[in-house]
Coordinates of C-alpha atoms in Angstrom, one line a residue:
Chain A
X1212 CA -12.2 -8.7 -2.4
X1213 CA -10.7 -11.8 -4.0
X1214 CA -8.1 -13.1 -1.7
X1215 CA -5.5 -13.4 -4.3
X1216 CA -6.0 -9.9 -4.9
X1217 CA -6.1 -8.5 -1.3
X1218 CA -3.0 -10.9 -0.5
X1219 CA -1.0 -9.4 -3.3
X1220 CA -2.0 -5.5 -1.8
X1221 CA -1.6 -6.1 1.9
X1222 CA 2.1 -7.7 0.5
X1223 CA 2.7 -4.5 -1.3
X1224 CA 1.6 -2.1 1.3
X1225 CA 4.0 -4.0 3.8
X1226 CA 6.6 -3.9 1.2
X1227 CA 6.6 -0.5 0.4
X1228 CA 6.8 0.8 4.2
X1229 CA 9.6 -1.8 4.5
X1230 CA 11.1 -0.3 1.5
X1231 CA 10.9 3.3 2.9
X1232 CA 12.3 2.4 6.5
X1233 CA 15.2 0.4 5.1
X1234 CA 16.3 2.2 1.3
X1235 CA 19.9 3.8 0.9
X1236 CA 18.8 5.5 -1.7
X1237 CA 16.6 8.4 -1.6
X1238 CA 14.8 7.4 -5.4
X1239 CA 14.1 3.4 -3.6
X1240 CA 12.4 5.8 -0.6
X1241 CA 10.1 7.6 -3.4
X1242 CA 9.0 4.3 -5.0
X1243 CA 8.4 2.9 -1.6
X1244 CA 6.2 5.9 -0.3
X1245 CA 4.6 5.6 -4.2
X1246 CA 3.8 1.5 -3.8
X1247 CA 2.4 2.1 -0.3
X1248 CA 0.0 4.6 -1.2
X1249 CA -1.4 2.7 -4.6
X1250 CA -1.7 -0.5 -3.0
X1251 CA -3.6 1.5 0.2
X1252 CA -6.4 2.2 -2.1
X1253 CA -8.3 -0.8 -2.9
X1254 CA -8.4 -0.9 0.7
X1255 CA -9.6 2.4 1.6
X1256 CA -12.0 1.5 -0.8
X1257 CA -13.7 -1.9 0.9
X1258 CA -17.6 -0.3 0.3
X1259 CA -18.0 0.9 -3.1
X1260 CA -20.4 4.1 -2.1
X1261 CA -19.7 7.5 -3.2
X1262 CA -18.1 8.4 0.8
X1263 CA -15.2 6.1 0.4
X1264 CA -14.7 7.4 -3.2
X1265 CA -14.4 10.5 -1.9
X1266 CA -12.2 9.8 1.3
X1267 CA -10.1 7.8 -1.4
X1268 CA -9.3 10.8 -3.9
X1269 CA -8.8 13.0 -1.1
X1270 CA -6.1 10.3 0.1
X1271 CA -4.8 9.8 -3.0
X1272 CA -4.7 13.6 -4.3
X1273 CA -2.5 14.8 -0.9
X1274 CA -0.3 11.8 -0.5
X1275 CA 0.4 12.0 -4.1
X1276 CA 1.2 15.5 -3.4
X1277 CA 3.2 14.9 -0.9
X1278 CA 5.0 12.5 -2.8
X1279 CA 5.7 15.2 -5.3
X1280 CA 7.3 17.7 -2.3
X1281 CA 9.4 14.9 -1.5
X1282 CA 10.7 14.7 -5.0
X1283 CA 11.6 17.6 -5.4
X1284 CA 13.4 17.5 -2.2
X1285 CA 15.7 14.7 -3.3
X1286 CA 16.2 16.7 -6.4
X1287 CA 17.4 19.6 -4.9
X1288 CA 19.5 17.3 -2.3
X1289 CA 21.1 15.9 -5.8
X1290 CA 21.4 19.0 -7.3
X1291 CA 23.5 20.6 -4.0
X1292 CA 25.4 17.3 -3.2
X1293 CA 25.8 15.3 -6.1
X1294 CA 24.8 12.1 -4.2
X1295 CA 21.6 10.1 -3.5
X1296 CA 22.6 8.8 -0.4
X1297 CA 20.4 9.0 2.6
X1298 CA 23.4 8.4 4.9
X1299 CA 24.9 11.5 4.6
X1300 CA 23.0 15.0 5.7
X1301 CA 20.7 16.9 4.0
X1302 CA 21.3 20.0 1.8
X1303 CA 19.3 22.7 4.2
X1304 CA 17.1 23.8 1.5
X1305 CA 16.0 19.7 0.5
X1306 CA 15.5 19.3 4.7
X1307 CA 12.6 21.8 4.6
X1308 CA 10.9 20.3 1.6
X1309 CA 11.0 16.9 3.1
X1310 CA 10.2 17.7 6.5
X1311 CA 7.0 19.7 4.9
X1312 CA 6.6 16.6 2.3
X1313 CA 6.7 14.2 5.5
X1314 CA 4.3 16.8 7.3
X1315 CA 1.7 16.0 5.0
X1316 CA 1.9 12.4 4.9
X1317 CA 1.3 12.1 8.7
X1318 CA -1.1 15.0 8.3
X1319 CA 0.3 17.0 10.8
X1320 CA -1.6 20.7 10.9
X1321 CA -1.5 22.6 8.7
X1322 CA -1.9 19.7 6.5
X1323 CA -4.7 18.0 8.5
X1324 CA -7.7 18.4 6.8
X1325 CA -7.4 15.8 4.7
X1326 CA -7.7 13.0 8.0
X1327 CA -10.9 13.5 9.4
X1328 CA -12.2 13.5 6.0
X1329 CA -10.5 10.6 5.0
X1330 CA -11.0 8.9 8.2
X1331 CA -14.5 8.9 8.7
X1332 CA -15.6 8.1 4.8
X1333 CA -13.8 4.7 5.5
X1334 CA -14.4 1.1 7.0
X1335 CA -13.1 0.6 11.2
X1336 CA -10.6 -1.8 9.5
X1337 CA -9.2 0.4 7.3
X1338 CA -9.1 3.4 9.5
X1339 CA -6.9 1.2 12.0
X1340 CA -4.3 0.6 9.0
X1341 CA -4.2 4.4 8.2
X1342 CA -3.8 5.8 11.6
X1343 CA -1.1 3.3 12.5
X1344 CA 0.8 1.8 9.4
X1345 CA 0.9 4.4 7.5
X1346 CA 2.3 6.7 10.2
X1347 CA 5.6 4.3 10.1
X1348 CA 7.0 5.1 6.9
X1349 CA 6.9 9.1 7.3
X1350 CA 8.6 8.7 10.8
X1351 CA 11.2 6.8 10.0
X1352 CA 12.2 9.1 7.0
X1353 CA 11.6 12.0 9.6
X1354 CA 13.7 10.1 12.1
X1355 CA 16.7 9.5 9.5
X1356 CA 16.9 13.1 8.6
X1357 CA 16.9 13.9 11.9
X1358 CA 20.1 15.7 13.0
X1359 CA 19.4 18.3 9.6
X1360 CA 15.9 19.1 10.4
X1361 CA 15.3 23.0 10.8
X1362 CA 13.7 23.2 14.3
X1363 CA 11.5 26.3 13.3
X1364 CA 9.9 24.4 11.3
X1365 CA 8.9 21.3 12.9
X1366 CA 8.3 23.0 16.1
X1367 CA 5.9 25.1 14.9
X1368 CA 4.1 22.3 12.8
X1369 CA 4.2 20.3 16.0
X1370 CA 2.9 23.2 18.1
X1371 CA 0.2 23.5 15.1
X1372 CA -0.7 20.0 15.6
X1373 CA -1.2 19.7 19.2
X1374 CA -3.5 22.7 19.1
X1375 CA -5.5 21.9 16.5
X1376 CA -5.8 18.1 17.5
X1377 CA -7.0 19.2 20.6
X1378 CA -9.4 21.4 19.4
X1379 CA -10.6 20.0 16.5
X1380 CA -11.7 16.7 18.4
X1381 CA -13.6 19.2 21.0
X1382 CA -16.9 19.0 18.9
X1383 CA -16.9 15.0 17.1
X1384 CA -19.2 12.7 18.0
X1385 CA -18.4 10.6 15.0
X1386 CA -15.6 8.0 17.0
X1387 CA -13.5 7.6 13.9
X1388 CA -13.3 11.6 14.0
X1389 CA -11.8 11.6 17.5
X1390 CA -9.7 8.9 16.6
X1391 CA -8.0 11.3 13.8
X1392 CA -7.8 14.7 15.9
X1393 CA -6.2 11.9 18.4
X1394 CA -3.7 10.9 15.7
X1395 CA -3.2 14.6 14.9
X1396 CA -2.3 15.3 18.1
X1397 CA -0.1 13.3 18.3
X1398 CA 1.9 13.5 15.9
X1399 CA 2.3 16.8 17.0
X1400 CA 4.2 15.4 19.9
X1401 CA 6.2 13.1 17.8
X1402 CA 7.8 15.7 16.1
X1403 CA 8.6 18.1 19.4
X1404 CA 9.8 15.3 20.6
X1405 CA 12.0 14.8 17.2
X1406 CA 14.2 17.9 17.5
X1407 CA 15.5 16.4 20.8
X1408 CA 15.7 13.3 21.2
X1409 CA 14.5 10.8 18.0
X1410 CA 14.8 7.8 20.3
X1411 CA 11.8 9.3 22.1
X1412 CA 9.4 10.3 19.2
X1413 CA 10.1 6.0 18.6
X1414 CA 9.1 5.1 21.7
X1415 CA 6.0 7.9 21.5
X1416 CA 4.8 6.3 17.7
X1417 CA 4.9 2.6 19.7
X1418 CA 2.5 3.6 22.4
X1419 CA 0.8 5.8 20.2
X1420 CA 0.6 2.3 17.8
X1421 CA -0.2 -0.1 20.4
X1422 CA -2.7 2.2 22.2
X1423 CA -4.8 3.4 18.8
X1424 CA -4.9 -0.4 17.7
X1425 CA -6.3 -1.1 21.0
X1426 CA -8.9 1.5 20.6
X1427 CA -10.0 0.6 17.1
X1428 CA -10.1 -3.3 17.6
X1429 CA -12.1 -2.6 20.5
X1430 CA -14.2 -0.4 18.3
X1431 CA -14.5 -2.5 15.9
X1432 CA -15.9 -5.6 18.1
X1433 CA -18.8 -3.7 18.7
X1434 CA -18.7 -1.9 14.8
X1435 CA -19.4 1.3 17.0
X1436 CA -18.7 4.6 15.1
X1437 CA -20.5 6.9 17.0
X1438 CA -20.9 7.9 20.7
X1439 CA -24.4 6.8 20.8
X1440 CA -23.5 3.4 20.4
X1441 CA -20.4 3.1 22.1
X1442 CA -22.9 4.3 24.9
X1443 CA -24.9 0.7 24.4
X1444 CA -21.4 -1.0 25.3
X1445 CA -22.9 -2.1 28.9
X1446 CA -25.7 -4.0 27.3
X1447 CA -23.8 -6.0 24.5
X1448 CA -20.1 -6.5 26.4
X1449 CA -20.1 -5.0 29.9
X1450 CA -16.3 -6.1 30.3
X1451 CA -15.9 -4.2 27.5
X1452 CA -16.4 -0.9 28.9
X1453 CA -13.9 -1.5 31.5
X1454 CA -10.9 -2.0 29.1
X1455 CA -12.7 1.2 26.8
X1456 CA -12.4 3.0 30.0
X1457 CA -8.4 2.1 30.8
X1458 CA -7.3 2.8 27.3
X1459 CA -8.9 5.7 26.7
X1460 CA -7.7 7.2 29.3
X1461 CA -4.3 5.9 28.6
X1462 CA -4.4 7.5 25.6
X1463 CA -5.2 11.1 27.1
X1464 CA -1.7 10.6 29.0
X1465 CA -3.0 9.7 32.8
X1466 CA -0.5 8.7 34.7
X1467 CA -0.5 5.6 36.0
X1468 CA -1.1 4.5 32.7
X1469 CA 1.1 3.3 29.3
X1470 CA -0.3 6.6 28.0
X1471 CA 2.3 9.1 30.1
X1472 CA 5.1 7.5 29.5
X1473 CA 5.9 9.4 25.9
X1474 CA 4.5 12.2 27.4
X1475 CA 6.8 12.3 30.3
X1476 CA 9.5 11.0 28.2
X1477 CA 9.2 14.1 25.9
X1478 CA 8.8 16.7 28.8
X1479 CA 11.9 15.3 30.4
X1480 CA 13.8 15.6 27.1
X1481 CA 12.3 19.2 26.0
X1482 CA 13.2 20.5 30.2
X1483 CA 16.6 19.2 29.6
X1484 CA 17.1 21.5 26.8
X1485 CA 16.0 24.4 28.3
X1486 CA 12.5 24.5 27.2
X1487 CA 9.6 25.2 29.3
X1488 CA 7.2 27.2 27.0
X1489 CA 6.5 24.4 24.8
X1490 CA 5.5 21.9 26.9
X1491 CA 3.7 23.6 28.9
X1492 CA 2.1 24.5 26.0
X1493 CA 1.6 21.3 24.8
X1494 CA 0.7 19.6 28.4
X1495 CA -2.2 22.4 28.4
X1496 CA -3.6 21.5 24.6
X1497 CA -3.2 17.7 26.1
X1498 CA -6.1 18.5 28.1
X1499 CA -8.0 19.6 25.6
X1500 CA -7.8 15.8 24.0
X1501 CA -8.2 14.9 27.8
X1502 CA -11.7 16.2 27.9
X1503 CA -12.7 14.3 25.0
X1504 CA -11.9 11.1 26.0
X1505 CA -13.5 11.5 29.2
X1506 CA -16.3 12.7 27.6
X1507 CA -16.3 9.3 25.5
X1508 CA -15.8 7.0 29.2
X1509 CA -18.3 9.3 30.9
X1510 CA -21.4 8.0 28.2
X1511 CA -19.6 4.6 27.6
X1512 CA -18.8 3.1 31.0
X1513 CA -19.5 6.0 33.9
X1514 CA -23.5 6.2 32.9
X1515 CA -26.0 4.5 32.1
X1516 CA -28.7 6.0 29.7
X1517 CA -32.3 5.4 31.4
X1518 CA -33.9 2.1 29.8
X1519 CA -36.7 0.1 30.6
X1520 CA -36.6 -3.2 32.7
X1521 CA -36.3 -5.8 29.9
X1522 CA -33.6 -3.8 27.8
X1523 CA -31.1 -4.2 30.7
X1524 CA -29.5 -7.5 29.5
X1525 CA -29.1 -8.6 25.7
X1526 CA -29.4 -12.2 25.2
X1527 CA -25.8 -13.1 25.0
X1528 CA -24.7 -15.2 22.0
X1529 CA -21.7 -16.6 21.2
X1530 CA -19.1 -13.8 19.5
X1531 CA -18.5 -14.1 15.7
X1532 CA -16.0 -11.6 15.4
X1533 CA -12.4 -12.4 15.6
X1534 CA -11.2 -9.8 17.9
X1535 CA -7.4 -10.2 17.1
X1536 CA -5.2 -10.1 20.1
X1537 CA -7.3 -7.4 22.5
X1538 CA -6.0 -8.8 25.9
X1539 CA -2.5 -8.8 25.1
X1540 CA -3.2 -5.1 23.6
X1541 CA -5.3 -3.9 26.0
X1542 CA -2.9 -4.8 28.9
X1543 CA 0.2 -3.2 27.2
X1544 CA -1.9 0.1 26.6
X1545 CA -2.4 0.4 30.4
X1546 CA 0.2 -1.4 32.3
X1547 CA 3.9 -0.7 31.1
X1548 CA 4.5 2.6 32.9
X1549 CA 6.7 0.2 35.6
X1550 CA 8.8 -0.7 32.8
X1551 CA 9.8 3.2 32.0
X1552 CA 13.2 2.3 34.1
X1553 CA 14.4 0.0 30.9
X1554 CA 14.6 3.1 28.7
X1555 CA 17.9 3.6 30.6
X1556 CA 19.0 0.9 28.0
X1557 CA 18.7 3.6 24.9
X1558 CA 21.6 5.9 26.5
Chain B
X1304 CA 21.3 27.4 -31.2
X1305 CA 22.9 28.2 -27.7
X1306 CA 19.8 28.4 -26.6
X1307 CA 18.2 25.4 -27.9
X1308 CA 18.0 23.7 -24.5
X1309 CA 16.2 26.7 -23.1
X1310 CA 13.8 26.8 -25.7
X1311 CA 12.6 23.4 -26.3
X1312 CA 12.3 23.6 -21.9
X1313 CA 9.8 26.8 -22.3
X1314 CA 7.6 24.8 -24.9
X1315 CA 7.9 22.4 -21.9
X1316 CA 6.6 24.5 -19.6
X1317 CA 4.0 25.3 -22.1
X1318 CA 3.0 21.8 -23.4
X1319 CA 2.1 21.1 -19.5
X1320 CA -0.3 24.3 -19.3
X1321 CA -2.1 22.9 -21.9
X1322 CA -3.6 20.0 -19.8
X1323 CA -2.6 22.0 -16.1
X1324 CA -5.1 24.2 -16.9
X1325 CA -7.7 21.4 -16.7
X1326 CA -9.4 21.1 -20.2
X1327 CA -11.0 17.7 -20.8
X1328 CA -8.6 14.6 -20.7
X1329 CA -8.7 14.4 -24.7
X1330 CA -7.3 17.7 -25.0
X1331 CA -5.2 17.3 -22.3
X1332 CA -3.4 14.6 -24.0
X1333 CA -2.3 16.9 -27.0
X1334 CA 0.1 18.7 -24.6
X1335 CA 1.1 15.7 -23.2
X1336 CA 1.8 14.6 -26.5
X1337 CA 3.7 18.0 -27.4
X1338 CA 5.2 18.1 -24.2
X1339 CA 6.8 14.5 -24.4
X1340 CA 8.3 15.2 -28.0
X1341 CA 9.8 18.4 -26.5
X1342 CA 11.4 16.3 -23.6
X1343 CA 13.1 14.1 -25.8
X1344 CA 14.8 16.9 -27.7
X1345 CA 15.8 17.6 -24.8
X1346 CA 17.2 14.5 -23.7
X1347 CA 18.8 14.5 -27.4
X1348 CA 20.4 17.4 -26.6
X1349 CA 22.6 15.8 -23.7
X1350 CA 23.5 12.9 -26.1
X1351 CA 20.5 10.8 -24.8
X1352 CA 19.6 9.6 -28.1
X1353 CA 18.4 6.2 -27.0
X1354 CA 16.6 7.6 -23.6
X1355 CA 14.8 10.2 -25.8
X1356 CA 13.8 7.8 -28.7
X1357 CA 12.3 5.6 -25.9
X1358 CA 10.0 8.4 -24.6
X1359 CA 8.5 8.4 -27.8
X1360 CA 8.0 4.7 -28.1
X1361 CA 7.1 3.8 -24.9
X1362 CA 5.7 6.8 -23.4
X1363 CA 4.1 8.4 -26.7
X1364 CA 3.5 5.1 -28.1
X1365 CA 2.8 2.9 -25.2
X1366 CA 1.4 4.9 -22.2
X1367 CA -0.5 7.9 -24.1
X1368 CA -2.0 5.4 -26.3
X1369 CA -3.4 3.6 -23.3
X1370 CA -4.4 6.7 -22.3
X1371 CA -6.4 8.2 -25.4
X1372 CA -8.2 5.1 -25.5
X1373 CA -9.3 5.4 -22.2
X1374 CA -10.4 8.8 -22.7
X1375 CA -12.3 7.8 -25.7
X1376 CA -14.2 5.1 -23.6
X1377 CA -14.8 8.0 -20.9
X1378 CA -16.0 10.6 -23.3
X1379 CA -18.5 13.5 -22.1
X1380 CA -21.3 14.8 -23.6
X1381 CA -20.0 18.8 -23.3
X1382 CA -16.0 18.3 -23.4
X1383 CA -14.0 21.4 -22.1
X1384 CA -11.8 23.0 -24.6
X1385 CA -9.0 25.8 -23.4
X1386 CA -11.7 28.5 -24.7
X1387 CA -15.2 27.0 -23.5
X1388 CA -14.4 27.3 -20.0
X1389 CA -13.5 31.3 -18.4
X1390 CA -11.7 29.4 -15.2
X1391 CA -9.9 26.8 -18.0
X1392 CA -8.4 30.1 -20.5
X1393 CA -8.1 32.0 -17.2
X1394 CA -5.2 29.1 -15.6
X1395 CA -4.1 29.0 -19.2
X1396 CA -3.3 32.6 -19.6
X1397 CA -2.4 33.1 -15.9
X1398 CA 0.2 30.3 -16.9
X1399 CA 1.8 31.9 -20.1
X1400 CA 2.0 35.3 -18.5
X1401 CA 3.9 33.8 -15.4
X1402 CA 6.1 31.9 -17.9
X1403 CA 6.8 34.8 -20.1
X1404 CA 7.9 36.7 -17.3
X1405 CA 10.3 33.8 -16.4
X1406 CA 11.8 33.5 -19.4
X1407 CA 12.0 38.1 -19.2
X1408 CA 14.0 37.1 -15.7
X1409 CA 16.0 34.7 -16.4
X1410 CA 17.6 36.1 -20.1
X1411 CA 17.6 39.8 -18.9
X1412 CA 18.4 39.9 -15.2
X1413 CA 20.1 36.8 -14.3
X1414 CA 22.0 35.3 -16.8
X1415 CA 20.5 31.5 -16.4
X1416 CA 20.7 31.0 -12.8
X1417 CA 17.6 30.5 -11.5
X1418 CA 17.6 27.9 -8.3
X1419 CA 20.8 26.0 -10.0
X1420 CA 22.7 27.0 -12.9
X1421 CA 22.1 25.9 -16.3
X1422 CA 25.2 26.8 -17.5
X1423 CA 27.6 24.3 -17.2
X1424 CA 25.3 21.0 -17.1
X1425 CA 27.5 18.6 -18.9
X1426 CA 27.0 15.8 -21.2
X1427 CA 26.2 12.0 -20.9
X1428 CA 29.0 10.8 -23.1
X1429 CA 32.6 11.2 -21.7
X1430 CA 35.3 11.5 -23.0
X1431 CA 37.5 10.2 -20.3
X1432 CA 40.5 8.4 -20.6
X1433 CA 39.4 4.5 -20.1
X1434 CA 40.6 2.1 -22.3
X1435 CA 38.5 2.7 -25.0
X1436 CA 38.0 5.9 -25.8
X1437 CA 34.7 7.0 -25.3
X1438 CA 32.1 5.8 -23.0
X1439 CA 28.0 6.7 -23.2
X1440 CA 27.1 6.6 -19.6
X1441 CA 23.6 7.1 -20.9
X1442 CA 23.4 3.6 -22.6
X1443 CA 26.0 2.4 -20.2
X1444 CA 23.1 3.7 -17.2
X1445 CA 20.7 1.9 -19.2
X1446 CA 22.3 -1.4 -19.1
X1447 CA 23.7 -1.5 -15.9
X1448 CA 19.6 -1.3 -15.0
X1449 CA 20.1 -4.7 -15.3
X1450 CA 23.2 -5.8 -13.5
X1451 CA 23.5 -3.6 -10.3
X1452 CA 20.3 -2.2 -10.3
X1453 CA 18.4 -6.1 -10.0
X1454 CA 16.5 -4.8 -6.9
X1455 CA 15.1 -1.6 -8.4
X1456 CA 14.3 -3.8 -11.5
X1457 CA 12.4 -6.5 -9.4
X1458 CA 10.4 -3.0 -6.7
X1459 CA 9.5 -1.2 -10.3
X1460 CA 8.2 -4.8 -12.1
X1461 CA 6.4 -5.6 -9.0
X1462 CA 4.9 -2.0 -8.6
X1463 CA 3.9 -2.1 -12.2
X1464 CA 1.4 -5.2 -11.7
X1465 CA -0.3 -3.9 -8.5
X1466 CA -0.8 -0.7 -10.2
X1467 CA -2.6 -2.5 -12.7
X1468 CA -4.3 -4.8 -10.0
X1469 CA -5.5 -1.8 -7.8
X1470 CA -6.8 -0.3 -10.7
X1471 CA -9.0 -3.7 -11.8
X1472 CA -9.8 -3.9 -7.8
X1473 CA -11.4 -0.4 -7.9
X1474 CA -12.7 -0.4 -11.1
X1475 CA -14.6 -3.5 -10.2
X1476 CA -17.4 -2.1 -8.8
X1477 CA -19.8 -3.7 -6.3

């Protein structure tokens, strides 16, 4: 793309999240959310073939829709309460229709079919800007209506989420698949978390940020999209399947691992409140994404596929890719469980 | 003439079937077209009469004829009028019949209050007791645009030219 062009998107899309996160009024929210997802586009749409078309109008079509829910939402908020503030609460009725309107801009379940779809028709690149920027603006919104959201609701689209995010990801080969059903999940936790404690949805979105860009940077040194060639790591970067190893792992919620602290976090908060169906619940459907990241560190760096003798070491040239910051990354996605005791700052 | 603001909001409702129910973009721009002159009697009808004579010059004749040209450029060779198509006359009557029995509901049963009340909506000119008399908050809205609403000015100018540089970005092609 021209680089005037593509500096003058990547400055919208930041602008428009930045917009969304910091607006006092709900109609500066709506053009946010509106700027982010028409400047997304262009680069969703980096390879001009008919499957990023497609994973583009499906973008488009439910983001615009959701748009539209969220609309009406702050109509119906403006309509009960006179005001477009978005300091004071919601009207009841314009807390459902946003929560739902939010619900399908992170693709939470049952609004998730459009991110496998959409994931897997586009670029590594531009999958690691949808599965991590644009989950910041939704959550924030989600995080500043907050104390009116009907806990019904989200809990069952988070209970939906989990399930299906587990599930779904049980039959992928296809690694920018997993990587949604991953998101899915998540976000599923994100918003059980919500109801109780918003602070700790936050801290579950950073790891969940850090941890995915990990993964997909790591992907994308090797351009790897499917299992079979994430299963040739040994041969072109054998340090590389050590790190693949650690943060996937972290990312199925292991212990020692950055990967269980939102997950403790968020049992600790749901047990405090007297629930202990949902989690366990959830903990059990974690397992389910469990399995398939093993499944992904079992080919990748506990095996070796049978070769012959002279396949067993590439020639090893000097690297051309710009791999943008993986150490740092890769040691915050496994290593900052010690630090869980500085969350005692956030009471 | 009570009921002005009711009617003029069923053709609307009607105006937007006429391109909802998915004909080809050529015909879909004469409801757009009858549906934008229809919202700016309505908008007359709260004493927008600046607001409603700028949908039809900017909307009607800015943005729709944008949009009829680039229709004409994007032409088919078997365009889908309302009747051509069973699933198109299908959304179209499905559409009428559901508005139809609206209108039966809200007249008969309810007495206008459907989801808010239409009743008591108030105008845009007040006639409050400042020092001059009467003051149009519609054109007062409009100009204050400019003063204390700088930043939305500034997101909705900036918004405006990367829509139109997405759309040369993906139109572009290999």
């Amino acid at each position: 793309m021209n680089p005037f062009a593509l500096i003058i998107i990547m400055l919208t899309v930041v602008l428009g999240t930045l917009i969304v996160m910091t607006s006092s009024h709900w109609l500066m929210v709506w053009i946010g959310f509106e700027m982010n997802m028409l400047a997304i586009i262009p680069i969703l749409m980096k390879k001009y073939n008919p499957r990023s078309m497609e994973a583009c109008t499906k973008y488009f079509l439910t983001q615009a829709t959701a748009s539209m829910l969220l609309m009406l939402a702050i109509t119906i908020n403006l309509v009960h309460s006179g005001q477009w503030s978005t300091m004071k609460p919601l009207d009841p009725t314009a807390s459902i229709v946003m929560t739902l309107a939010m619900a399908m801009k992170l693709g939470l379940a049952p609004f998730h079919f459009w991110v496998p779809e959409v994931a897997q028709g586009i670029q590594l690149s531009s999958g690691l800007i949808l599965l991590t920027w644009q989950k910041l603006a939704p959550m924030s919104i989600l995080y500043q209506i907050s104390p009116t959201i009907n806990p019904t609701l989200i809990l069952t689209l988070s209970i939906l989420s989990v399930a299906v995010g587990g599930w779904g990801g049980l039959n992928q080969t296809q690694l920018r698949k997993i990587m949604a059903y991953s998101s899915i999940a998540h976000m599923g936790w994100m918003t059980a978390a919500m109801m109780f404690s918003p602070m700790m949805a936050l801290l579950n979105l950073t790891v969940y940020i850090v941890l995915t860009t990990t993964t997909l940077v790591m992907f994308m040194m090797n351009s790897t999209t499917t299992t079979l060639s994430l299963s040739h790591t040994w041969n072109k970067t054998p340090l590389l399947t050590t790190a693949i190893l650690a943060t996937l792992l972290s990312l199925g919620g292991l212990p020692p691992l950055s990967g269980f602290l939102p997950k403790w976090m968020i049992i600790q908060e749901l047990t405090k409140n007297d629930n202990i169906i949902l989690p366990t619940f959830m903990v059990i459907m974690a397992l389910l994404n469990l399995f398939f990241y093993m499944r992904l560190t079992y080919s990748t760096s506990l095996t070796t596929f049978p070769s012959t003798n002279n396949m067993k070491l590439k020639w090893q040239l000097n690297p051309i890719k710009t791999t943008t910051y993986l150490p740092p990354l890769i040691i915050l996605s496994t290593l900052i469980l010690p630090l869980s005791p500085m969350l005692i700052l956030l009471e | 003439m009570t009921y002005i603001v009711f009617i003029l909001s069923t053709m609307f409702v009607v105006g937007f079937l006429g391109f909802s129910s998915k004909p080809s973009p050529i015909y879909g721009g004469v409801g757009l077209i009858v549906s934008g002159g229809v919202g700016c009697g309505i908008v007359m009808n709260f004493d927008g009469s600046f607001l409603g004579l700028m949908v039809f010059l900017i909307y009607l004749g800015g943005m729709m004829v944008v949009f009829g040209y680039t229709t004409a450029m994007a032409t088919e060779l078997y365009p889908e009028v309302w009747v051509s198509n069973k699933a198109v006359l299908g959304g179209l009557v499905v559409g009428l019949v559901m508005e139809l029995m609206l209108v039966y509901y809200v007249l008969g049963e309810v007495h206008g209050d459907v989801v808010i009340e239409f009743s008591d909506l108030g105008d845009w000119v007040v006639y409050d007791m400042e020092d001059y008399g009467f003051v149009n908050s519609e054109a007062v809205g409009v100009s204050s645009l400019y003063s204390y609403g700088a930043w939305l000015i500034i997101v909705t100018g900036w918004s405006l030219f990367v829509g139109v540089v997405v759309i040369m970005e993906i139109t572009r092609g290999g």
